[in-house]
Coordinates of C-alpha atoms in Angstrom, one line a residue:
X1 CA 0.0 0.0 0.0
X2 CA 1.3 3.4 -0.9
X3 CA 2.2 5.8 1.9
X4 CA -0.4 8.6 2.5
X5 CA 1.8 11.3 1.0
X6 CA 2.2 9.5 -2.4
X7 CA -0.2 11.2 -4.7
X8 CA -1.6 13.4 -1.9
X9 CA -2.8 17.0 -2.3
X10 CA -1.5 19.4 0.3
X11 CA -2.9 22.9 0.8
X12 CA -0.2 25.5 1.3
X13 CA -1.2 28.0 4.0
X14 CA 0.7 31.2 4.2
X15 CA -0.3 31.8 7.8
X16 CA 0.2 35.6 7.9
X17 CA -2.3 36.1 5.0
X18 CA -4.8 33.3 5.6
X19 CA -7.3 34.4 8.3
X20 CA -6.9 36.7 11.3
X21 CA -8.9 35.4 14.3
X22 CA -7.9 38.1 16.8
X23 CA -8.2 41.2 14.6
X24 CA -4.6 42.5 14.7
X25 CA -4.2 42.4 11.0
X26 CA -2.0 39.3 11.0
X27 CA -3.2 35.8 10.1
X28 CA -2.7 33.4 12.9
X29 CA -3.0 29.8 14.0
X30 CA -6.4 30.2 15.5
X31 CA -7.4 31.6 12.1
X32 CA -6.2 28.5 10.4
X33 CA -8.1 26.3 12.9
X34 CA -11.3 28.4 12.2
X35 CA -11.0 27.6 8.5
X36 CA -10.3 23.9 8.8
X37 CA -13.8 23.0 7.6
X38 CA -13.2 25.0 4.5
X39 CA -9.9 23.3 3.9
X40 CA -11.4 19.9 4.6
X41 CA -14.2 20.6 2.1
X42 CA -11.7 21.1 -0.7
X43 CA -10.9 17.4 -0.4
X44 CA -7.2 17.8 0.3
X45 CA -5.1 15.4 2.4
X46 CA -3.4 17.9 4.6
X47 CA -1.9 21.4 5.0
X48 CA 1.6 22.8 4.7
X49 CA 2.1 25.8 7.0
X50 CA 4.6 28.5 6.2
X51 CA 7.2 28.9 9.0
X52 CA 5.5 29.5 12.3
X53 CA 8.5 30.3 14.5
X54 CA 9.6 33.5 16.2
X55 CA 11.4 35.8 13.7
X56 CA 12.4 39.4 13.2
X57 CA 10.6 39.1 9.9
X58 CA 13.4 40.5 7.8
X59 CA 12.4 37.7 5.3
X60 CA 8.9 37.2 6.8
X61 CA 9.5 34.0 8.8
X62 CA 12.3 32.5 6.8
X63 CA 14.8 34.0 9.2
X64 CA 14.1 32.0 12.3
X65 CA 15.1 33.2 15.8
X66 CA 13.8 30.2 17.8
X67 CA 13.1 26.9 16.2
X68 CA 11.2 25.5 19.3
X69 CA 8.6 28.2 19.7
X70 CA 5.7 29.9 18.0
X71 CA 5.8 33.4 16.5
X72 CA 3.8 35.7 18.9
X73 CA 2.0 37.2 15.8
X74 CA 0.5 33.7 15.2
X75 CA -0.3 32.8 18.8
X76 CA 1.1 30.4 21.4
X77 CA 2.3 26.8 21.5
X78 CA -1.1 25.9 22.9
X79 CA -2.7 27.4 19.8
X80 CA -0.5 25.3 17.6
X81 CA -1.3 22.1 19.6
X82 CA -5.1 22.9 19.3
X83 CA -4.7 23.4 15.6
X84 CA -2.8 20.1 15.2
X85 CA -5.4 18.1 17.2
X86 CA -8.2 19.7 15.3
X87 CA -6.7 19.0 11.9
X88 CA -6.0 15.4 12.9
X89 CA -9.6 15.0 14.1
X90 CA -10.7 16.0 10.6
X91 CA -8.4 13.6 9.0
X92 CA -5.9 16.3 7.8
X93 CA -2.2 15.9 7.9
X94 CA 0.0 18.9 9.1
X95 CA 3.3 19.6 7.5
X96 CA 5.6 22.3 8.8
X97 CA 8.0 24.5 6.8
X98 CA 11.5 24.3 8.3
X99 CA 14.5 26.5 7.4
X100 CA 17.5 24.5 8.6
X101 CA 20.1 25.9 6.2
X102 CA 20.3 29.3 7.9
X103 CA 18.9 31.2 10.9
X104 CA 18.2 34.8 11.8
X105 CA 21.2 36.8 13.0
X106 CA 19.2 37.2 16.2
X107 CA 19.2 33.5 16.9
X108 CA 21.1 32.7 20.1
X109 CA 23.3 30.3 18.2
X110 CA 24.6 33.0 15.9
X111 CA 24.9 35.6 18.7
X112 CA 27.2 33.1 20.6
X113 CA 29.1 32.3 17.4
X114 CA 29.7 36.0 16.8
X115 CA 30.5 37.1 20.4
X116 CA 32.2 34.0 21.6
X117 CA 35.2 34.6 19.4
X118 CA 37.1 32.2 17.1
X119 CA 37.7 29.7 19.9
X120 CA 34.2 29.8 21.4
X121 CA 31.9 26.7 21.7
X122 CA 29.8 27.7 18.7
X123 CA 32.6 29.5 16.7
X124 CA 32.2 27.1 13.8
X125 CA 28.4 26.7 13.9
X126 CA 28.3 29.3 11.0
X127 CA 30.4 29.8 7.9
X128 CA 33.1 32.3 8.7
X129 CA 36.1 33.3 6.6
X130 CA 38.8 35.9 6.7
X131 CA 38.5 38.9 4.4
X132 CA 40.6 39.3 1.3
X133 CA 43.7 41.3 1.7
X134 CA 41.9 44.5 0.6
X135 CA 39.0 43.9 3.0
X136 CA 36.5 42.7 0.4
X137 CA 34.6 39.4 0.5
X138 CA 36.5 36.1 0.7
X139 CA 35.3 35.0 -2.8
X140 CA 32.8 35.8 -5.6
X141 CA 29.7 34.1 -4.1
X142 CA 26.6 36.2 -4.7
X143 CA 23.5 36.4 -2.6
X144 CA 20.1 35.3 -4.1
X145 CA 18.8 38.7 -2.8
X146 CA 21.5 40.8 -4.4
X147 CA 25.2 41.7 -3.7
X148 CA 28.0 39.6 -2.2
X149 CA 26.9 36.7 -0.1
X150 CA 29.2 37.8 2.7
X151 CA 28.9 40.3 5.6
X152 CA 31.9 41.6 7.6
X153 CA 31.7 41.5 11.4
X154 CA 34.4 43.6 13.3
X155 CA 33.8 41.5 16.5
X156 CA 35.4 38.5 14.8
X157 CA 37.4 40.4 12.1
X158 CA 35.8 38.0 9.6
X159 CA 33.0 37.7 7.1
X160 CA 30.1 35.4 7.6
X161 CA 28.3 33.8 4.6
X162 CA 24.6 34.4 3.9
X163 CA 23.1 33.0 0.8
X164 CA 20.0 35.3 1.2
X165 CA 19.8 38.4 3.3
X166 CA 22.6 39.7 5.5
X167 CA 20.4 38.9 8.4
X168 CA 20.2 35.2 7.5
X169 CA 23.7 33.7 8.3
X170 CA 24.4 30.3 6.9
X171 CA 24.5 27.5 9.4
X172 CA 27.6 25.3 9.0
X173 CA 26.3 21.7 8.4
X174 CA 29.9 20.5 8.3
X175 CA 30.1 21.1 12.0
X176 CA 28.7 18.0 13.7
X177 CA 27.2 19.8 16.7
X178 CA 25.5 22.4 14.5
X179 CA 24.1 19.7 12.3
X180 CA 22.8 17.8 15.2
X181 CA 21.1 20.9 16.6
X182 CA 19.3 21.3 13.3
X183 CA 18.2 17.7 13.3
X184 CA 16.9 18.0 16.8
X185 CA 14.5 20.7 15.5
X186 CA 12.8 17.9 13.5
X187 CA 12.7 15.7 16.5
X188 CA 11.0 18.4 18.6
X189 CA 8.1 18.9 16.3
X190 CA 7.7 15.2 15.3
X191 CA 7.4 14.4 19.0
X192 CA 4.5 16.9 19.1
X193 CA 2.8 14.9 16.4
X194 CA 3.4 16.8 13.1
X195 CA 3.2 14.6 10.0
X196 CA 6.3 15.9 8.2
X197 CA 8.2 18.9 6.8
X198 CA 8.8 21.0 3.7
X199 CA 12.5 21.9 3.8
X200 CA 13.4 25.3 2.6
X201 CA 16.3 25.5 0.1
X202 CA 17.1 21.9 0.6
X203 CA 20.1 22.0 -1.8
X204 CA 22.0 24.4 0.4
X205 CA 23.1 22.5 3.5
X206 CA 26.7 22.1 2.5
X207 CA 29.3 24.6 1.2
X208 CA 32.7 24.0 -0.4
X209 CA 35.2 24.2 2.4
X210 CA 37.9 25.6 0.1
X211 CA 35.6 28.5 -0.7
X212 CA 36.3 28.2 -4.4
X213 CA 34.8 30.8 -6.7
X214 CA 31.5 30.0 -8.5
X215 CA 31.9 29.8 -12.3
X216 CA 30.0 32.3 -14.4
X217 CA 27.1 31.3 -16.6
X218 CA 28.6 31.7 -20.1
X219 CA 27.4 34.9 -21.7
X220 CA 25.9 33.0 -24.7
X221 CA 23.7 30.9 -22.4
X222 CA 22.2 33.7 -20.4
X223 CA 18.5 34.1 -20.6
X224 CA 15.9 36.5 -19.2
X225 CA 16.0 34.4 -16.1
X226 CA 19.7 34.8 -15.6
X227 CA 19.6 38.6 -16.0
X228 CA 16.6 38.9 -13.7
X229 CA 18.9 38.7 -10.6
X230 CA 22.6 39.1 -10.3
X231 CA 23.0 35.9 -8.4
X232 CA 21.6 34.0 -11.4
X233 CA 24.7 35.0 -13.5
X234 CA 26.9 32.4 -11.8
X235 CA 26.6 28.6 -11.4
X236 CA 26.1 27.9 -7.8
X237 CA 28.5 24.9 -7.6
X238 CA 30.5 25.9 -4.5
X239 CA 28.3 28.0 -2.1
X240 CA 25.6 25.2 -2.3
X241 CA 24.3 22.4 -4.4
X242 CA 27.3 20.1 -3.8
X243 CA 26.9 16.5 -4.8
X244 CA 27.5 15.4 -1.2
X245 CA 24.4 17.3 -0.2
X246 CA 22.6 14.1 -1.1
X247 CA 24.1 12.5 2.0
X248 CA 22.6 15.2 4.2
X249 CA 19.2 14.6 2.6
X250 CA 19.3 10.9 3.5
X251 CA 20.4 11.7 7.0
X252 CA 17.3 13.9 7.3
X253 CA 14.9 11.3 5.9
X254 CA 16.2 8.7 8.2
X255 CA 15.8 11.0 11.2
X256 CA 12.2 11.8 10.2
X257 CA 11.3 8.1 9.5
X258 CA 12.7 7.1 13.0
X259 CA 9.5 8.7 14.3
X260 CA 7.1 6.6 12.1
X261 CA 6.3 4.1 14.9
X262 CA 5.0 7.0 17.1
X263 CA 2.5 8.5 14.6
X264 CA 2.4 6.7 11.2
X265 CA 4.3 7.5 8.1
X266 CA 6.0 10.9 8.1
X267 CA 6.7 12.9 5.0
X268 CA 9.7 15.1 4.2
X269 CA 10.1 16.9 0.9
X270 CA 12.4 19.7 -0.2
X271 CA 12.5 22.8 -2.2
X272 CA 15.3 22.8 -4.9
X273 CA 15.8 26.1 -6.8
X274 CA 19.2 25.6 -8.3
X275 CA 21.3 22.8 -9.9
X276 CA 18.7 20.2 -8.9
X277 CA 20.4 17.3 -10.5
X278 CA 23.7 17.9 -8.5
X279 CA 22.3 18.3 -5.0
X280 CA 19.6 15.6 -4.6
X281 CA 16.5 17.2 -6.1
X282 CA 15.7 14.0 -8.1
X283 CA 16.6 11.2 -5.7
X284 CA 14.4 8.2 -5.0
X285 CA 12.5 8.2 -1.7
X286 CA 14.9 5.5 -0.4
X287 CA 18.1 7.5 -1.0
X288 CA 17.2 11.1 -0.3
X289 CA 14.1 12.9 0.8
X290 CA 10.7 11.3 0.1
X291 CA 10.1 13.9 -2.6
X292 CA 11.2 17.3 -3.9
X293 CA 9.9 20.2 -6.1
X294 CA 11.9 22.5 -8.2
X295 CA 11.3 26.0 -9.6
X296 CA 11.1 24.7 -13.2
X297 CA 7.3 24.9 -13.3
X298 CA 7.1 27.8 -10.9
X299 CA 9.1 30.0 -13.3
X300 CA 7.3 29.1 -16.5
X301 CA 5.3 31.9 -18.2
X302 CA 4.7 30.5 -21.7
X303 CA 1.5 28.4 -22.0
X304 CA 2.7 25.7 -24.4
X305 CA 2.8 21.9 -24.1
X306 CA 6.6 22.1 -23.8
X307 CA 6.4 23.7 -20.3
X308 CA 5.0 20.4 -19.0
X309 CA 6.7 18.0 -21.4
X310 CA 10.1 19.4 -20.8
X311 CA 9.9 18.9 -17.0
X312 CA 8.6 15.3 -17.3
X313 CA 11.3 14.5 -19.8
X314 CA 13.8 15.6 -17.2
X315 CA 12.0 13.5 -14.5
X316 CA 12.1 10.4 -16.9
X317 CA 15.8 10.3 -16.4
X318 CA 15.1 9.6 -12.7
X319 CA 12.5 6.9 -12.8
X320 CA 12.5 6.1 -9.1
X321 CA 12.0 9.7 -8.0
X322 CA 8.6 10.8 -6.8
X323 CA 8.0 14.5 -7.6
X324 CA 6.1 17.1 -5.8
X325 CA 4.2 19.4 -8.3
X326 CA 3.4 23.1 -7.8
X327 CA 2.4 25.9 -10.1
X328 CA 2.2 28.6 -7.5
X329 CA 3.5 29.6 -4.0
X330 CA 4.5 32.5 -1.8
X331 CA 7.5 33.3 -3.9
X332 CA 6.2 33.6 -7.5
X333 CA 3.5 35.5 -9.3
X334 CA 0.1 33.7 -9.1
X335 CA -0.5 31.2 -11.9
X336 CA -3.3 32.9 -13.9
X337 CA -1.3 36.1 -14.1
X338 CA 2.0 34.4 -14.9
X339 CA 0.4 32.6 -17.9
X340 CA -2.4 35.0 -18.7
X341 CA -0.9 38.5 -18.1
X342 CA -2.6 41.5 -16.5
X343 CA -6.0 40.5 -17.8
X344 CA -6.1 36.7 -17.8
X345 CA -9.0 35.0 -19.6
X346 CA -11.6 33.7 -17.1
X347 CA -11.3 30.1 -18.4
X348 CA -7.6 30.0 -17.6
X349 CA -7.9 29.4 -13.9
X350 CA -9.9 26.2 -14.3
X351 CA -7.6 24.9 -17.1
X352 CA -4.5 25.4 -14.9
X353 CA -6.1 23.9 -11.8
X354 CA -7.2 20.9 -13.8
X355 CA -3.7 20.5 -15.2
X356 CA -2.0 20.9 -11.8
X357 CA -4.2 18.2 -10.2
X358 CA -3.7 15.8 -13.2
X359 CA 0.1 15.6 -13.2
X360 CA 2.0 12.8 -11.6
X361 CA 3.3 13.5 -8.1
X362 CA 2.3 14.9 -4.8
X363 CA 0.4 18.2 -5.5
X364 CA 0.8 21.5 -3.7
X365 CA -2.2 23.9 -3.9
X366 CA -1.3 27.5 -2.8
X367 CA -4.1 29.2 -0.9
X368 CA -6.4 31.1 -3.3
X369 CA -5.4 28.9 -6.3
X370 CA -8.7 27.1 -5.9
X371 CA -10.4 30.6 -6.3
X372 CA -8.5 31.5 -9.4
X373 CA -6.9 34.6 -7.8
X374 CA -4.8 36.8 -10.0
X375 CA -1.6 38.6 -8.8
X376 CA -2.3 41.7 -6.7
X377 CA -0.9 45.0 -7.9
X378 CA 0.8 47.0 -5.2
X379 CA 2.6 50.4 -5.0
X380 CA 6.2 50.6 -3.8
X381 CA 5.0 52.2 -0.6
X382 CA 2.9 49.1 0.1
X383 CA 5.7 46.5 -0.3
X384 CA 7.0 44.6 2.7
X385 CA 9.2 42.2 0.7
X386 CA 12.9 43.2 0.7
X387 CA 13.4 41.7 -2.7
X388 CA 10.5 43.7 -4.2
X389 CA 12.1 46.9 -2.8
X390 CA 15.5 46.0 -4.1
X391 CA 14.5 45.5 -7.7
X392 CA 11.6 48.1 -7.9
X393 CA 10.3 48.9 -10.5
X394 CA 11.6 46.0 -12.5
X395 CA 9.7 43.6 -10.3
X396 CA 7.1 44.0 -7.6
X397 CA 8.7 41.2 -5.6
X398 CA 6.7 38.6 -3.8
X399 CA 4.0 40.6 -2.1
X400 CA 1.6 40.4 -5.0
X401 CA 1.0 36.7 -4.3
X402 CA 1.0 37.2 -0.5
X403 CA -1.9 39.5 0.0
X404 CA -4.6 38.3 2.4
X405 CA -7.1 35.6 1.4
X406 CA -10.5 37.1 0.3
X407 CA -13.2 35.5 2.4
X408 CA -16.2 37.7 1.9
X409 CA -16.5 40.7 -0.4
X410 CA -19.4 42.1 1.6
X411 CA -17.2 42.5 4.7
X412 CA -14.5 45.0 5.5
X413 CA -11.1 43.9 4.3
X414 CA -12.8 41.1 2.4
X415 CA -13.4 39.3 5.7
X416 CA -9.7 38.7 6.5
X417 CA -9.4 40.9 9.5
X418 CA -11.2 43.4 11.7
X419 CA -8.0 45.4 11.9
X420 CA -5.5 47.0 9.4
X421 CA -4.2 44.1 7.3
X422 CA -0.4 43.6 7.2
X423 CA -0.6 43.8 3.4
X424 CA -3.3 45.6 1.5
X425 CA -6.3 43.6 0.4
X426 CA -6.2 43.0 -3.3
X427 CA -9.2 44.7 -4.9
X428 CA -8.7 42.4 -7.9
X429 CA -10.0 39.6 -5.6
X430 CA -13.3 41.2 -4.6
X431 CA -15.5 39.2 -6.9
X432 CA -13.6 36.0 -6.3
X433 CA -14.1 35.7 -2.6
X434 CA -14.9 32.4 -0.9
X435 CA -18.4 33.7 0.1
X436 CA -19.2 34.7 -3.5
X437 CA -18.0 31.4 -4.9
X438 CA -19.6 29.2 -2.3
X439 CA -23.1 30.2 -3.6
X440 CA -22.2 29.8 -7.3
X441 CA -22.4 26.2 -8.5
X442 CA -20.2 26.9 -11.5
X443 CA -17.5 28.8 -9.6
X444 CA -13.8 28.1 -9.7
X445 CA -14.1 26.9 -6.1
X446 CA -16.7 24.3 -7.1
X447 CA -14.6 23.1 -10.0
X448 CA -11.5 22.8 -7.7
X449 CA -13.4 20.6 -5.3
X450 CA -14.7 18.5 -8.2
X451 CA -11.2 18.1 -9.6
X452 CA -9.7 17.0 -6.3
X453 CA -12.5 14.6 -5.7
X454 CA -12.0 13.1 -9.2
X455 CA -8.3 12.7 -8.4
X456 CA -9.0 11.1 -5.0
X457 CA -11.5 8.6 -6.5
X458 CA -9.2 7.5 -9.3
X459 CA -6.1 5.3 -8.6
X460 CA -4.8 6.3 -12.0
X461 CA -5.1 10.0 -11.3
X462 CA -3.6 9.7 -7.8
X463 CA -0.8 7.2 -8.3
X464 CA -0.6 6.3 -12.0
X465 CA 2.3 6.5 -14.4
X466 CA 2.3 9.4 -16.9
X467 CA 2.8 8.9 -20.6
X468 CA 2.4 11.6 -23.3
X469 CA 0.2 11.2 -26.3
X470 CA 0.8 12.4 -29.8
X471 CA -1.2 15.6 -30.2
X472 CA -0.7 18.8 -32.2
X473 CA 0.2 22.1 -30.5
X474 CA -1.4 23.8 -28.6
X475 CA -2.9 20.5 -27.3
X476 CA -1.2 18.8 -24.3
X477 CA -2.3 15.2 -23.9
X478 CA -1.2 12.4 -21.7
X479 CA -2.4 9.3 -19.9
X480 CA -2.3 8.3 -16.3
X481 CA -2.3 4.5 -15.7
X482 CA -2.6 2.5 -12.5
X483 CA -3.5 -1.2 -12.7
X484 CA -6.6 -1.7 -14.9
X485 CA -7.4 2.0 -15.1
X486 CA -6.2 4.4 -17.8
X487 CA -7.3 8.0 -17.9
X488 CA -6.5 10.3 -20.8
X489 CA -6.1 14.0 -19.9
X490 CA -6.4 16.5 -22.7
X491 CA -5.8 20.2 -22.5
X492 CA -6.4 23.0 -25.0
X493 CA -3.7 25.5 -24.1
X494 CA -5.1 28.2 -26.4
X495 CA -7.8 30.8 -26.6
X496 CA -9.2 29.2 -29.8
X497 CA -11.5 26.2 -30.1
X498 CA -9.6 23.0 -31.2
X499 CA -10.5 19.5 -32.4
X500 CA -7.4 17.4 -32.2
X501 CA -7.3 13.9 -33.7
X502 CA -5.8 11.6 -31.1
X503 CA -5.6 8.0 -32.0
X504 CA -5.7 6.7 -28.4
X505 CA -9.2 8.3 -27.9
X506 CA -10.9 5.8 -30.3
X507 CA -13.6 4.1 -28.3
X508 CA -12.9 6.2 -25.1
X509 CA -15.5 7.3 -22.7
X510 CA -15.7 11.1 -22.1
X511 CA -16.0 11.7 -18.4
X512 CA -18.3 14.3 -16.9
X513 CA -15.6 16.2 -15.1
X514 CA -14.1 18.9 -17.4
X515 CA -13.2 22.5 -17.7
X516 CA -15.0 24.2 -20.6
X517 CA -16.8 22.2 -23.3
X518 CA -15.7 18.9 -24.9
X519 CA -17.2 16.6 -27.5
X520 CA -15.8 13.3 -28.6
X521 CA -16.5 12.1 -32.2
X522 CA -14.5 8.9 -32.9
X523 CA -11.0 9.9 -32.1
X524 CA -11.5 13.6 -32.6
X525 CA -12.1 15.7 -29.5
X526 CA -13.7 19.1 -29.8
X527 CA -12.5 21.5 -27.1
X528 CA -13.6 25.0 -26.3
X529 CA -10.9 27.6 -25.5
X530 CA -8.8 26.7 -22.5
X531 CA -10.7 23.5 -22.0
X532 CA -9.6 20.4 -20.2
X533 CA -11.2 17.0 -20.8
X534 CA -10.8 13.5 -19.2
X535 CA -11.6 10.2 -20.9
X536 CA -11.5 6.6 -19.7
X537 CA -9.7 4.4 -22.2
X538 CA -10.9 1.0 -23.1
X539 CA -8.0 -0.9 -21.6
X540 CA -4.8 -0.1 -19.7
X541 CA -2.1 1.2 -22.1
X542 CA -4.6 1.7 -25.0
X543 CA -3.2 4.1 -27.5

C-alpha cells in the first residue's frame, strides 16, 4: 500500500495572510483552525504551514530566531497544539516549513558564534572566513537577494556567509554539533505529532570548504531568467548544491522516519531552486528525501505543451524519483497572471487547476489557487518584501502573491481581519471571494473541489504513471495509468477552439468532469478555448 503522501494533495497555507482570528491584521494559527472545515471541504489530504517560528521578519519568517517556539503574531504553542489536534480530528495531515540551512542573525546560536570569538563553543556553527587582503569578501559568491553573499563583522574580524539576506547567516552543516542541533528541531516537532516537513532551500546544506569561486554562466547561455537577478549570473556549484548534499538529505529522511512508529508514516520533501540534479533534487524516496519540487514549473510563463513535457522529460531520467508538483506559491506570481498576463481570460484558472491536479506527483495547492486569484498590484510604498524593494520597479517582488485571502467581499477587508491588514487587500480579488464562490455552483471553487474529488477517487489520477500522447500544438495530452485503469487527460492551451485527432481516444468514454466544453467524435475531441477533458480508455495502455 502506498504511503499517505504519495499522490496526496497538500494545501499551502501562508499563515500571515490566511485568516486573522484576533483582529490585529496578521493571520494566525487560530485563524487556520477556524477555517479547517473550508480546507477539509476542498478534499485535500493535509496542510503545509509556512514557518510558524519567532522571527524578526526580515524575510517574513524564513529568518528563524527560535526553532522550538511559535511566533507571537501567530499565537502560542497551545494554539498550535489545538490546531494540530483539530486538523488530525478532521483527517488532515499537518506539514511544517522548516528552514534549517540558515537562521536569523538574532538567533542565540549566531549571537554566541559572533560574540564567543574564534575559539568559542559555537565558533564554527556558521560559515566564517577571513576577508581578502583588501578587506573585500572572501570570494565571488553572490546572494540570491543581491550583492556579495558575505557580511563583515568587526567582532570577529571576519566575514560570515549568507546565501540570502545579510540577516540570514548560513548554518555550518559541516560542524557535527550544528548539524545535530538542526536535526533536533525535527525531533522536537515530530514528537508533538506533526506529519512531516517541507524543507526550505534543501540544496544548500553544504558549502565548499575551500571557498572556491563559483563559475559564471557563459554569456551566450544567459536568458531573461539569468539577467533577472545578479546571483543567477553564476553557477552555484560551491556555495551550495554540492553532490555530497545528497548524503545530508538521506540523514534527514532517516531522522524523520525514525518517528514513524510513534505516529504513522511521516513525510519530508524539499525545495530545490538551483542545480537540482547535482544536489539531490531528483533522488528516490529511499536514497534522499521522500520527494522534492523545483522551480522549473514555478518560473514558467509560456503556456505551451513544452512547459510540462520538458519537465517530465527531465523526470524520466530519474524513474525512481517521486516528484512534488506546484504551479504557485508564496515566492512567485500567481498562476493565472503568470500565464495570462494582466487581464487573464476567465477560463484559464480552471484549465491550470485541472492540469495541476492531473500531473503525476504529490500536489501543492497554494491558498487562493482554488479561487482562481490573480496577482495583486501594489505600489512601492505598500511593499513589505525586501526583494521587491531591491528591484523596484523591474519587479514588484513577492508581495503580490502574499496579499490576504479574500473570504467575503461584503465584509471590510474582504473578511480577512477586523484590523488593518499587514498587506493591502487586493481589490482584484473582490468578486472572487470564498463567500461569493460558495453560492455559485459553476465557480472556480466548485470546480476545484470537483477536480480534487476526481483525483482522490481514481487510482490512475492519484498514483498512475504518466505517458504523453501524440497531439498537435497547442494541445497537451497524456495518460495516467494504474492497474486496470487508464485516464486520458487532454488540455487546449489556447484561446481558440480546437478539435485534435488523437488515436488513443478511439472508443474512449468522455467523463463528466471537465473545464470548458468537450465533445468526442470517434478519435476527434472538440475542445472550447482553455478546456480540459478527461476520458476513460478501453483498456490499460490503450493508444
